[in-house]
Amino acid sequence: TNDGKYSRQLELPTNKLWRTYRVRVHGRLSMGKLRAMRKGLTVRVNDNQMGSDEKNPSGEVVQMGKMMKYKGIKVSIERKNLSQSRQRGRHGKGGTNTWLQITCAEGKNRQLRRILDALGLDVTRLIRISYGDYDLNTIPAGMAVEVPCKGLEDMRKKGQMFERSKKKKEEVKVEKGSAIQWVNHS
């Protein structure tokens, strides 16, 4: 859009618009890693360009950087490809390239790259395919298409990613004075 105010409203993490990506990762993807992404995790963020570690006065290496909390994201496996060395029959470590479809609502800077890096997965391709109710797959590559502005309140793809569990312990209600009733059968 060329409307600066509208684009800023779309960008704000507080509006919780769903952003969906196709992500190609290299590395071993396990069910535990998928669970961690869905649950949310805290990642050490190091924006220091000089190096990620420093030594304390006793000579021990200490990781530097602040901790960033990321909420759970929706993730599904689209396609898994074995590396070329494994396809040819060589028995090396090899790795896999896996295409994931990831939907998040936070929109923090480098969020997906940091989450996947913390889980030992290298992002080799990152493609945004939808943003709120706007499906970007319908726009041809290299083209700009005029789309109608939608009110943020009217967008369907926004808000909580997961339903909160409604597991509540049943409360036993005891009314005062009515716990025991005496009946006279005379």
mmCIF file of N, CA and C in Angstrom, residues 17-25 29 33-34 36-38 41 70-79 98-107 110-117 119 121-132 161-162:
data_model
loop_
_atom_site.group_PDB
_atom_site.id
_atom_site.type_symbol
_atom_site.label_atom_id
_atom_site.label_comp_id
_atom_site.label_asym_id
_atom_site.label_seq_id
_atom_site.Cartn_x
_atom_site.Cartn_y
_atom_site.Cartn_z
ATOM 1 N N LEU A 17 -2.300 -9.535 13.643
ATOM 2 C CA LEU A 17 -2.657 -10.087 12.338
ATOM 3 C C LEU A 17 -1.802 -11.322 12.078
ATOM 4 N N TRP A 18 -2.414 -12.351 11.540
ATOM 5 C CA TRP A 18 -1.681 -13.581 11.253
ATOM 6 C C TRP A 18 -0.801 -13.379 10.038
ATOM 7 N N ARG A 19 0.446 -13.766 10.175
ATOM 8 C CA ARG A 19 1.399 -13.730 9.071
ATOM 9 C C ARG A 19 1.774 -15.179 8.774
ATOM 10 N N THR A 20 1.595 -15.598 7.547
ATOM 11 C CA THR A 20 1.886 -16.982 7.193
ATOM 12 C C THR A 20 3.070 -17.011 6.237
ATOM 13 N N TYR A 21 3.993 -17.937 6.490
ATOM 14 C CA TYR A 21 5.231 -18.052 5.725
ATOM 15 C C TYR A 21 5.443 -19.488 5.277
ATOM 16 N N ARG A 22 6.124 -19.644 4.159
ATOM 17 C CA ARG A 22 6.720 -20.924 3.773
ATOM 18 C C ARG A 22 8.189 -20.781 4.118
ATOM 19 N N VAL A 23 8.710 -21.731 4.866
ATOM 20 C CA VAL A 23 10.081 -21.640 5.352
ATOM 21 C C VAL A 23 10.801 -22.936 5.009
ATOM 22 N N ARG A 24 11.957 -22.818 4.361
ATOM 23 C CA ARG A 24 12.792 -23.997 4.126
ATOM 24 C C ARG A 24 13.888 -23.989 5.171
ATOM 25 N N VAL A 25 13.971 -25.077 5.918
ATOM 26 C CA VAL A 25 14.988 -25.195 6.966
ATOM 27 C C VAL A 25 15.895 -26.372 6.649
ATOM 28 N N LEU A 29 14.646 -32.107 12.057
ATOM 29 C CA LEU A 29 13.399 -31.627 12.650
ATOM 30 C C LEU A 29 12.757 -32.784 13.408
ATOM 31 N N LYS A 33 10.940 -30.506 18.690
ATOM 32 C CA LYS A 33 11.157 -29.150 18.167
ATOM 33 C C LYS A 33 9.840 -28.537 17.700
ATOM 34 N N LEU A 34 8.999 -29.351 17.055
ATOM 35 C CA LEU A 34 7.693 -28.846 16.633
ATOM 36 C C LEU A 34 6.849 -28.451 17.840
ATOM 37 N N ALA A 36 7.957 -27.483 20.772
ATOM 38 C CA ALA A 36 8.528 -26.262 21.350
ATOM 39 C C ALA A 36 8.071 -25.032 20.587
ATOM 40 N N MET A 37 8.008 -25.127 19.261
ATOM 41 C CA MET A 37 7.551 -23.986 18.458
ATOM 42 C C MET A 37 6.083 -23.686 18.733
ATOM 43 N N ARG A 38 5.275 -24.731 18.861
ATOM 44 C CA ARG A 38 3.839 -24.538 19.101
ATOM 45 C C ARG A 38 3.570 -24.000 20.497
ATOM 46 N N LEU A 41 8.741 -20.255 23.126
ATOM 47 C CA LEU A 41 10.005 -20.435 23.807
ATOM 48 C C LEU A 41 10.714 -19.109 24.012
ATOM 49 N N TYR A 70 9.002 -15.630 22.936
ATOM 50 C CA TYR A 70 8.141 -15.732 21.768
ATOM 51 C C TYR A 70 6.957 -16.627 22.099
ATOM 52 N N LYS A 71 5.780 -16.198 21.703
ATOM 53 C CA LYS A 71 4.575 -17.006 21.920
ATOM 54 C C LYS A 71 4.549 -18.147 20.908
ATOM 55 N N GLY A 72 3.652 -19.089 21.142
ATOM 56 C CA GLY A 72 3.533 -20.243 20.262
ATOM 57 C C GLY A 72 3.129 -19.853 18.851
ATOM 58 N N ILE A 73 3.598 -20.643 17.889
ATOM 59 C CA ILE A 73 3.274 -20.419 16.487
ATOM 60 C C ILE A 73 2.672 -21.699 15.921
ATOM 61 N N LYS A 74 1.843 -21.543 14.900
ATOM 62 C CA LYS A 74 1.302 -22.713 14.199
ATOM 63 C C LYS A 74 2.356 -23.160 13.202
ATOM 64 N N VAL A 75 2.647 -24.438 13.197
ATOM 65 C CA VAL A 75 3.655 -24.957 12.277
ATOM 66 C C VAL A 75 3.204 -26.310 11.745
ATOM 67 N N SER A 76 3.381 -26.503 10.451
ATOM 68 C CA SER A 76 3.080 -27.791 9.834
ATOM 69 C C SER A 76 4.154 -28.084 8.792
ATOM 70 N N ILE A 77 4.412 -29.368 8.579
ATOM 71 C CA ILE A 77 5.412 -29.786 7.599
ATOM 72 C C ILE A 77 4.726 -29.881 6.239
ATOM 73 N N GLU A 78 5.288 -29.148 5.261
ATOM 74 C CA GLU A 78 4.762 -29.216 3.897
ATOM 75 C C GLU A 78 5.431 -30.338 3.114
ATOM 76 N N ARG A 79 6.758 -30.374 3.196
ATOM 77 C CA ARG A 79 7.505 -31.332 2.387
ATOM 78 C C ARG A 79 8.877 -31.529 3.011
ATOM 79 N N THR A 98 13.641 -29.200 4.848
ATOM 80 C CA THR A 98 12.227 -29.378 5.121
ATOM 81 C C THR A 98 11.509 -28.063 4.877
ATOM 82 N N TRP A 99 10.411 -28.146 4.149
ATOM 83 C CA TRP A 99 9.566 -26.976 3.946
ATOM 84 C C TRP A 99 8.486 -26.981 5.014
ATOM 85 N N LEU A 100 8.375 -25.876 5.732
ATOM 86 C CA LEU A 100 7.368 -25.719 6.776
ATOM 87 C C LEU A 100 6.403 -24.612 6.379
ATOM 88 N N GLN A 101 5.193 -24.704 6.878
ATOM 89 C CA GLN A 101 4.270 -23.575 6.786
ATOM 90 C C GLN A 101 4.078 -23.092 8.212
ATOM 91 N N ILE A 102 4.425 -21.830 8.448
ATOM 92 C CA ILE A 102 4.403 -21.264 9.799
ATOM 93 C C ILE A 102 3.499 -20.046 9.810
ATOM 94 N N THR A 103 2.627 -19.987 10.816
ATOM 95 C CA THR A 103 1.760 -18.823 11.009
ATOM 96 C C THR A 103 2.025 -18.265 12.401
ATOM 97 N N CYS A 104 2.284 -16.964 12.471
ATOM 98 C CA CYS A 104 2.524 -16.311 13.754
ATOM 99 C C CYS A 104 1.712 -15.018 13.805
ATOM 100 N N ALA A 105 1.517 -14.511 15.005
ATOM 101 C CA ALA A 105 0.732 -13.289 15.162
ATOM 102 C C ALA A 105 1.536 -12.155 15.782
ATOM 103 N N GLU A 106 2.744 -12.424 16.241
ATOM 104 C CA GLU A 106 3.514 -11.379 16.920
ATOM 105 C C GLU A 106 4.194 -10.418 15.954
ATOM 106 N N GLY A 107 4.891 -10.935 14.974
ATOM 107 C CA GLY A 107 5.558 -10.088 13.995
ATOM 108 C C GLY A 107 6.773 -9.368 14.526
ATOM 109 N N ARG A 110 12.883 -10.513 13.028
ATOM 110 C CA ARG A 110 13.657 -11.746 12.871
ATOM 111 C C ARG A 110 13.151 -12.887 13.755
ATOM 112 N N GLN A 111 11.891 -12.846 14.096
ATOM 113 C CA GLN A 111 11.293 -13.823 15.012
ATOM 114 C C GLN A 111 11.499 -15.264 14.555
ATOM 115 N N LEU A 112 11.104 -15.576 13.340
ATOM 116 C CA LEU A 112 11.184 -16.959 12.874
ATOM 117 C C LEU A 112 12.626 -17.425 12.759
ATOM 118 N N ARG A 113 13.495 -16.587 12.257
ATOM 119 C CA ARG A 113 14.914 -16.963 12.136
ATOM 120 C C ARG A 113 15.517 -17.256 13.507
ATOM 121 N N ARG A 114 15.176 -16.456 14.499
ATOM 122 C CA ARG A 114 15.731 -16.663 15.843
ATOM 123 C C ARG A 114 15.188 -17.929 16.490
ATOM 124 N N ILE A 115 13.894 -18.170 16.351
ATOM 125 C CA ILE A 115 13.287 -19.373 16.932
ATOM 126 C C ILE A 115 13.908 -20.620 16.316
ATOM 127 N N LEU A 116 13.971 -20.652 14.991
ATOM 128 C CA LEU A 116 14.489 -21.829 14.302
ATOM 129 C C LEU A 116 15.982 -22.024 14.566
ATOM 130 N N ASP A 117 16.733 -20.928 14.642
ATOM 131 C CA ASP A 117 18.160 -21.012 14.958
ATOM 132 C C ASP A 117 18.379 -21.584 16.355
ATOM 133 N N LEU A 119 16.633 -23.685 17.798
ATOM 134 C CA LEU A 119 16.320 -25.116 17.761
ATOM 135 C C LEU A 119 17.293 -25.896 16.874
ATOM 136 N N LEU A 121 18.054 -25.252 13.637
ATOM 137 C CA LEU A 121 17.617 -25.324 12.242
ATOM 138 C C LEU A 121 18.050 -24.056 11.518
ATOM 139 N N ASP A 122 18.677 -24.227 10.352
ATOM 140 C CA ASP A 122 19.111 -23.076 9.554
ATOM 141 C C ASP A 122 18.026 -22.723 8.549
ATOM 142 N N VAL A 123 17.626 -21.465 8.518
ATOM 143 C CA VAL A 123 16.629 -20.998 7.550
ATOM 144 C C VAL A 123 17.353 -20.716 6.249
ATOM 145 N N THR A 124 16.962 -21.439 5.186
ATOM 146 C CA THR A 124 17.587 -21.223 3.879
ATOM 147 C C THR A 124 16.656 -20.486 2.918
ATOM 148 N N ARG A 125 15.378 -20.406 3.258
ATOM 149 C CA ARG A 125 14.418 -19.669 2.429
ATOM 150 C C ARG A 125 13.244 -19.269 3.305
ATOM 151 N N LEU A 126 12.773 -18.039 3.137
ATOM 152 C CA LEU A 126 11.658 -17.515 3.928
ATOM 153 C C LEU A 126 10.760 -16.699 3.003
ATOM 154 N N ILE A 127 9.538 -17.176 2.806
ATOM 155 C CA ILE A 127 8.616 -16.531 1.865
ATOM 156 C C ILE A 127 7.308 -16.237 2.585
ATOM 157 N N ARG A 128 6.901 -14.968 2.630
ATOM 158 C CA ARG A 128 5.604 -14.632 3.226
ATOM 159 C C ARG A 128 4.524 -14.933 2.195
ATOM 160 N N ILE A 129 3.511 -15.701 2.604
ATOM 161 C CA ILE A 129 2.455 -16.063 1.651
ATOM 162 C C ILE A 129 1.112 -15.420 1.986
ATOM 163 N N SER A 130 0.944 -14.963 3.228
ATOM 164 C CA SER A 130 -0.273 -14.202 3.531
ATOM 165 C C SER A 130 -0.009 -13.287 4.714
ATOM 166 N N TYR A 131 -0.816 -12.239 4.756
ATOM 167 C CA TYR A 131 -0.676 -11.227 5.790
ATOM 168 C C TYR A 131 -2.091 -10.791 6.149
ATOM 169 N N GLY A 132 -2.569 -11.220 7.313
ATOM 170 C CA GLY A 132 -3.961 -10.948 7.654
ATOM 171 C C GLY A 132 -4.849 -11.657 6.646
ATOM 172 N N MET A 161 -3.672 -17.366 18.419
ATOM 173 C CA MET A 161 -3.316 -18.453 17.520
ATOM 174 C C MET A 161 -3.969 -19.763 17.958
ATOM 175 N N PHE A 162 -4.058 -19.971 19.248
ATOM 176 C CA PHE A 162 -4.583 -21.215 19.787
ATOM 177 C C PHE A 162 -5.694 -20.908 20.767
#
